[in-house]
């Protein structure tokens, strides 16, 4: 049984589809998508390429990989201790604004791993030397450099040493070498950019978030960026002239002032990757996800989000891909029975995903609960 649709949730969901660029995928460049949203969560690399591509017109996975190689977007750890893609022009001010709180919040875990500031400093010296001259090294090669310098990488120490060096603005991810990800020096990877004063950075982050994610609440912004209430207030006051707000079901939602009305006439069916901003970009997901289905997209609340089927703004099921014999098999598991028209729309979205991958699509019959 499905919940009855509440009019205000439906309106919020459709507006988010439009403002996030999902309903009207007209962006021409991957960098434009990333800059519009501010940042995209990116621990699932392939899924994030699709998160970017589905917001573009005629995008391909290979084309977005080329954008990464051209250093237009950067993969690093700017906020919440989680990998994100950010625009190259934004990476330094975002790190300066957001990473210090993440570092402060990880002191306890660092202590458990016997990582002190002296060890972090030594590891950065090792990385700087290993990557000098524009080199790009794989994770294993980076950790090997630490071991050769007698810095242990056992357990999760290696991961935390890499993340801290990225949060400090020393390294970032480079291009892939085959299927392996590499690291590079941030200063080698992207040119220096003008720093932003703290209040200016808070204003820019707030403006980006509500433009690309609105309608959303201040609490959503705080959760997404890891801001305090005081910081969110500063950002909102500074960016307020570019934003509007309205009260919906006794909650205040913010969005960009000059967004066109794109809700009417949008198509309603989408296959979104597991960590898409449409779901993860909000502290309160109830406008798009029935709480009864939350465990279906994040089993055990373990932080691993399954790709979602979205119909008429609501998360209506999950899907998975399997590669077989130069094709991709798309299987959908809806939370409710689907109509023939909905199944047809799902098939069309699956074909669109196949075009993105440049692979033929195999579509088994959609299962029903």
PDB file of C-alpha atoms in Angstrom, residues 124-288:
ATOM      1  CA  UNK A 124      52.063  15.551   3.602  1.00  0.00           C
ATOM      2  CA  UNK A 125      55.812  15.945   3.123  1.00  0.00           C
ATOM      3  CA  UNK A 126      55.960  12.391   1.727  1.00  0.00           C
ATOM      4  CA  UNK A 127      53.055  13.019  -0.646  1.00  0.00           C
ATOM      5  CA  UNK A 128      54.453  16.350  -1.826  1.00  0.00           C
ATOM      6  CA  UNK A 129      57.767  14.738  -2.694  1.00  0.00           C
ATOM      7  CA  UNK A 130      56.199  11.677  -4.357  1.00  0.00           C
ATOM      8  CA  UNK A 131      53.891  13.776  -6.558  1.00  0.00           C
ATOM      9  CA  UNK A 132      56.248  16.600  -7.477  1.00  0.00           C
ATOM     10  CA  UNK A 133      56.741  17.290 -11.160  1.00  0.00           C
ATOM     11  CA  UNK A 134      53.098  16.724 -12.064  1.00  0.00           C
ATOM     12  CA  UNK A 135      53.057  13.013 -11.201  1.00  0.00           C
ATOM     13  CA  UNK A 136      49.827  11.100 -10.607  1.00  0.00           C
ATOM     14  CA  UNK A 137      49.979   8.065  -8.335  1.00  0.00           C
ATOM     15  CA  UNK A 138      47.436   5.389  -7.475  1.00  0.00           C
ATOM     16  CA  UNK A 139      46.230   4.832  -3.934  1.00  0.00           C
ATOM     17  CA  UNK A 140      48.511   1.821  -3.548  1.00  0.00           C
ATOM     18  CA  UNK A 141      51.487   3.854  -4.747  1.00  0.00           C
ATOM     19  CA  UNK A 142      50.655   6.658  -2.330  1.00  0.00           C
ATOM     20  CA  UNK A 143      50.411   4.251   0.580  1.00  0.00           C
ATOM     21  CA  UNK A 144      53.627   2.534  -0.483  1.00  0.00           C
ATOM     22  CA  UNK A 145      55.381   5.917  -0.309  1.00  0.00           C
ATOM     23  CA  UNK A 146      54.169   6.299   3.275  1.00  0.00           C
ATOM     24  CA  UNK A 147      55.317   2.814   4.240  1.00  0.00           C
ATOM     25  CA  UNK A 148      58.745   3.485   2.763  1.00  0.00           C
ATOM     26  CA  UNK A 149      58.906   6.551   5.006  1.00  0.00           C
ATOM     27  CA  UNK A 150      58.044   4.308   7.991  1.00  0.00           C
ATOM     28  CA  UNK A 151      54.531   5.723   8.325  1.00  0.00           C
ATOM     29  CA  UNK A 152      52.161   2.823   8.929  1.00  0.00           C
ATOM     30  CA  UNK A 153      49.043   2.621   6.728  1.00  0.00           C
ATOM     31  CA  UNK A 154      47.443  -0.367   8.470  1.00  0.00           C
ATOM     32  CA  UNK A 155      43.734  -0.458   9.179  1.00  0.00           C
ATOM     33  CA  UNK A 156      42.169   2.820   8.117  1.00  0.00           C
ATOM     34  CA  UNK A 157      45.263   4.915   8.724  1.00  0.00           C
ATOM     35  CA  UNK A 158      46.071   5.187   5.029  1.00  0.00           C
ATOM     36  CA  UNK A 159      42.602   6.419   4.156  1.00  0.00           C
ATOM     37  CA  UNK A 160      42.661   9.065   6.870  1.00  0.00           C
ATOM     38  CA  UNK A 161      46.116  10.256   5.861  1.00  0.00           C
ATOM     39  CA  UNK A 162      44.984  10.679   2.253  1.00  0.00           C
ATOM     40  CA  UNK A 163      41.760  12.435   3.230  1.00  0.00           C
ATOM     41  CA  UNK A 164      43.522  14.803   5.613  1.00  0.00           C
ATOM     42  CA  UNK A 165      46.056  15.813   2.963  1.00  0.00           C
ATOM     43  CA  UNK A 166      43.164  16.549   0.612  1.00  0.00           C
ATOM     44  CA  UNK A 167      41.270  18.513   3.274  1.00  0.00           C
ATOM     45  CA  UNK A 168      44.406  20.556   3.892  1.00  0.00           C
ATOM     46  CA  UNK A 169      44.484  21.415   0.176  1.00  0.00           C
ATOM     47  CA  UNK A 170      47.634  19.468  -0.715  1.00  0.00           C
ATOM     48  CA  UNK A 171      46.259  16.688  -2.925  1.00  0.00           C
ATOM     49  CA  UNK A 172      43.144  15.798  -4.911  1.00  0.00           C
ATOM     50  CA  UNK A 173      42.115  12.988  -7.218  1.00  0.00           C
ATOM     51  CA  UNK A 174      43.613  13.042 -10.707  1.00  0.00           C
ATOM     52  CA  UNK A 175      42.677  11.122 -13.848  1.00  0.00           C
ATOM     53  CA  UNK A 176      42.009   7.406 -13.835  1.00  0.00           C
ATOM     54  CA  UNK A 177      44.820   5.103 -14.879  1.00  0.00           C
ATOM     55  CA  UNK A 178      42.866   2.305 -16.466  1.00  0.00           C
ATOM     56  CA  UNK A 179      40.346   1.484 -13.766  1.00  0.00           C
ATOM     57  CA  UNK A 180      42.502   2.813 -10.944  1.00  0.00           C
ATOM     58  CA  UNK A 181      42.026   6.257  -9.471  1.00  0.00           C
ATOM     59  CA  UNK A 182      45.060   8.454  -9.013  1.00  0.00           C
ATOM     60  CA  UNK A 183      46.080  11.380  -6.818  1.00  0.00           C
ATOM     61  CA  UNK A 184      47.831  14.594  -7.816  1.00  0.00           C
ATOM     62  CA  UNK A 185      48.989  17.762  -6.102  1.00  0.00           C
ATOM     63  CA  UNK A 186      46.105  20.220  -6.039  1.00  0.00           C
ATOM     64  CA  UNK A 187      48.416  23.084  -7.039  1.00  0.00           C
ATOM     65  CA  UNK A 188      49.519  21.082 -10.089  1.00  0.00           C
ATOM     66  CA  UNK A 189      45.996  19.988 -10.936  1.00  0.00           C
ATOM     67  CA  UNK A 190      44.123  23.301 -10.928  1.00  0.00           C
ATOM     68  CA  UNK A 191      45.405  26.883 -11.045  1.00  0.00           C
ATOM     69  CA  UNK A 192      45.296  29.137  -8.017  1.00  0.00           C
ATOM     70  CA  UNK A 193      42.015  30.970  -7.513  1.00  0.00           C
ATOM     71  CA  UNK A 194      41.102  34.071  -5.580  1.00  0.00           C
ATOM     72  CA  UNK A 195      40.302  33.261  -1.944  1.00  0.00           C
ATOM     73  CA  UNK A 196      36.947  34.303  -0.501  1.00  0.00           C
ATOM     74  CA  UNK A 197      36.456  35.971   2.842  1.00  0.00           C
ATOM     75  CA  UNK A 198      34.546  33.740   5.242  1.00  0.00           C
ATOM     76  CA  UNK A 199      31.241  35.618   5.069  1.00  0.00           C
ATOM     77  CA  UNK A 200      31.529  35.853   1.290  1.00  0.00           C
ATOM     78  CA  UNK A 201      32.119  32.095   1.081  1.00  0.00           C
ATOM     79  CA  UNK A 202      29.120  31.400   3.332  1.00  0.00           C
ATOM     80  CA  UNK A 203      26.968  33.606   1.122  1.00  0.00           C
ATOM     81  CA  UNK A 204      28.130  31.889  -2.064  1.00  0.00           C
ATOM     82  CA  UNK A 205      27.595  28.412  -0.624  1.00  0.00           C
ATOM     83  CA  UNK A 206      24.119  29.353   0.609  1.00  0.00           C
ATOM     84  CA  UNK A 207      23.187  30.875  -2.752  1.00  0.00           C
ATOM     85  CA  UNK A 208      24.395  27.788  -4.644  1.00  0.00           C
ATOM     86  CA  UNK A 209      22.616  25.383  -2.330  1.00  0.00           C
ATOM     87  CA  UNK A 210      19.192  26.995  -2.439  1.00  0.00           C
ATOM     88  CA  UNK A 211      19.428  27.675  -6.194  1.00  0.00           C
ATOM     89  CA  UNK A 212      20.346  24.082  -7.015  1.00  0.00           C
ATOM     90  CA  UNK A 213      18.419  22.293  -4.258  1.00  0.00           C
ATOM     91  CA  UNK A 214      15.465  24.537  -3.431  1.00  0.00           C
ATOM     92  CA  UNK A 215      12.864  24.456  -2.109  1.00  0.00           C
ATOM     93  CA  UNK A 216      14.851  23.517   0.996  1.00  0.00           C
ATOM     94  CA  UNK A 217      15.053  24.560   4.622  1.00  0.00           C
ATOM     95  CA  UNK A 218      17.887  26.131   6.556  1.00  0.00           C
ATOM     96  CA  UNK A 219      18.185  22.833   8.437  1.00  0.00           C
ATOM     97  CA  UNK A 220      18.684  21.061   5.089  1.00  0.00           C
ATOM     98  CA  UNK A 221      21.512  23.480   4.264  1.00  0.00           C
ATOM     99  CA  UNK A 222      23.149  22.936   7.657  1.00  0.00           C
ATOM    100  CA  UNK A 223      23.062  19.166   7.268  1.00  0.00           C
ATOM    101  CA  UNK A 224      24.280  19.229   3.653  1.00  0.00           C
ATOM    102  CA  UNK A 225      27.261  21.516   4.235  1.00  0.00           C
ATOM    103  CA  UNK A 226      27.984  20.790   7.881  1.00  0.00           C
ATOM    104  CA  UNK A 227      27.321  24.394   8.915  1.00  0.00           C
ATOM    105  CA  UNK A 228      26.400  25.647  12.349  1.00  0.00           C
ATOM    106  CA  UNK A 229      23.182  27.590  12.848  1.00  0.00           C
ATOM    107  CA  UNK A 230      25.230  30.782  13.231  1.00  0.00           C
ATOM    108  CA  UNK A 231      27.052  30.160   9.933  1.00  0.00           C
ATOM    109  CA  UNK A 232      23.814  29.379   8.110  1.00  0.00           C
ATOM    110  CA  UNK A 233      22.330  32.620   9.427  1.00  0.00           C
ATOM    111  CA  UNK A 234      25.318  34.617   8.128  1.00  0.00           C
ATOM    112  CA  UNK A 235      25.090  32.940   4.724  1.00  0.00           C
ATOM    113  CA  UNK A 236      21.347  33.492   4.481  1.00  0.00           C
ATOM    114  CA  UNK A 237      21.559  37.144   5.458  1.00  0.00           C
ATOM    115  CA  UNK A 238      24.336  37.775   2.926  1.00  0.00           C
ATOM    116  CA  UNK A 239      22.649  35.870   0.081  1.00  0.00           C
ATOM    117  CA  UNK A 240      19.111  36.912   0.944  1.00  0.00           C
ATOM    118  CA  UNK A 241      18.656  39.380  -1.912  1.00  0.00           C
ATOM    119  CA  UNK A 242      19.052  36.508  -4.399  1.00  0.00           C
ATOM    120  CA  UNK A 243      16.616  34.209  -2.585  1.00  0.00           C
ATOM    121  CA  UNK A 244      12.941  34.041  -1.753  1.00  0.00           C
ATOM    122  CA  UNK A 245      11.165  31.993   0.882  1.00  0.00           C
ATOM    123  CA  UNK A 246       7.701  30.644   1.404  1.00  0.00           C
ATOM    124  CA  UNK A 247       5.974  28.759   4.192  1.00  0.00           C
ATOM    125  CA  UNK A 248       4.708  25.319   3.216  1.00  0.00           C
ATOM    126  CA  UNK A 249       2.986  23.142   5.827  1.00  0.00           C
ATOM    127  CA  UNK A 250       4.291  25.439   8.579  1.00  0.00           C
ATOM    128  CA  UNK A 251       7.917  25.137   7.444  1.00  0.00           C
ATOM    129  CA  UNK A 252       9.993  27.839   5.747  1.00  0.00           C
ATOM    130  CA  UNK A 253      11.533  26.841   2.408  1.00  0.00           C
ATOM    131  CA  UNK A 254      14.107  28.857   0.440  1.00  0.00           C
ATOM    132  CA  UNK A 255      14.898  28.902  -3.275  1.00  0.00           C
ATOM    133  CA  UNK A 256      16.425  31.222  -5.852  1.00  0.00           C
ATOM    134  CA  UNK A 257      14.490  34.383  -6.640  1.00  0.00           C
ATOM    135  CA  UNK A 258      14.931  34.308 -10.416  1.00  0.00           C
ATOM    136  CA  UNK A 259      14.213  30.656 -11.233  1.00  0.00           C
ATOM    137  CA  UNK A 260      11.700  30.152 -14.045  1.00  0.00           C
ATOM    138  CA  UNK A 261       8.590  28.082 -13.412  1.00  0.00           C
ATOM    139  CA  UNK A 262       9.553  24.754 -14.946  1.00  0.00           C
ATOM    140  CA  UNK A 263       7.208  22.441 -13.084  1.00  0.00           C
ATOM    141  CA  UNK A 264       4.404  22.209 -15.628  1.00  0.00           C
ATOM    142  CA  UNK A 265       4.839  19.665 -18.380  1.00  0.00           C
ATOM    143  CA  UNK A 266       7.894  17.853 -16.980  1.00  0.00           C
ATOM    144  CA  UNK A 267       8.301  14.156 -17.549  1.00  0.00           C
ATOM    145  CA  UNK A 268       7.896  12.143 -14.404  1.00  0.00           C
ATOM    146  CA  UNK A 269      10.121   9.033 -14.491  1.00  0.00           C
ATOM    147  CA  UNK A 270      13.845   8.884 -13.711  1.00  0.00           C
ATOM    148  CA  UNK A 271      16.519   6.332 -12.841  1.00  0.00           C
ATOM    149  CA  UNK A 272      18.789   8.094 -10.358  1.00  0.00           C
ATOM    150  CA  UNK A 273      22.109   6.790  -9.000  1.00  0.00           C
ATOM    151  CA  UNK A 274      22.361   5.728  -5.387  1.00  0.00           C
ATOM    152  CA  UNK A 275      23.974   8.851  -3.968  1.00  0.00           C
ATOM    153  CA  UNK A 276      22.123  11.431  -6.020  1.00  0.00           C
ATOM    154  CA  UNK A 277      21.612  14.902  -4.567  1.00  0.00           C
ATOM    155  CA  UNK A 278      17.854  14.518  -5.092  1.00  0.00           C
ATOM    156  CA  UNK A 279      17.841  12.169  -2.107  1.00  0.00           C
ATOM    157  CA  UNK A 280      21.042  12.930  -0.207  1.00  0.00           C
ATOM    158  CA  UNK A 281      20.929  16.700  -0.534  1.00  0.00           C
ATOM    159  CA  UNK A 282      18.426  17.155   2.311  1.00  0.00           C
ATOM    160  CA  UNK A 283      18.223  16.413   5.992  1.00  0.00           C
ATOM    161  CA  UNK A 284      14.465  15.841   5.663  1.00  0.00           C
ATOM    162  CA  UNK A 285      13.684  13.566   2.704  1.00  0.00           C
ATOM    163  CA  UNK A 286       9.992  13.069   3.448  1.00  0.00           C
ATOM    164  CA  UNK A 287       8.872  15.186   0.485  1.00  0.00           C
ATOM    165  CA  UNK A 288      10.311  12.632  -1.940  1.00  0.00           C
TER     166      UNK A 288
END
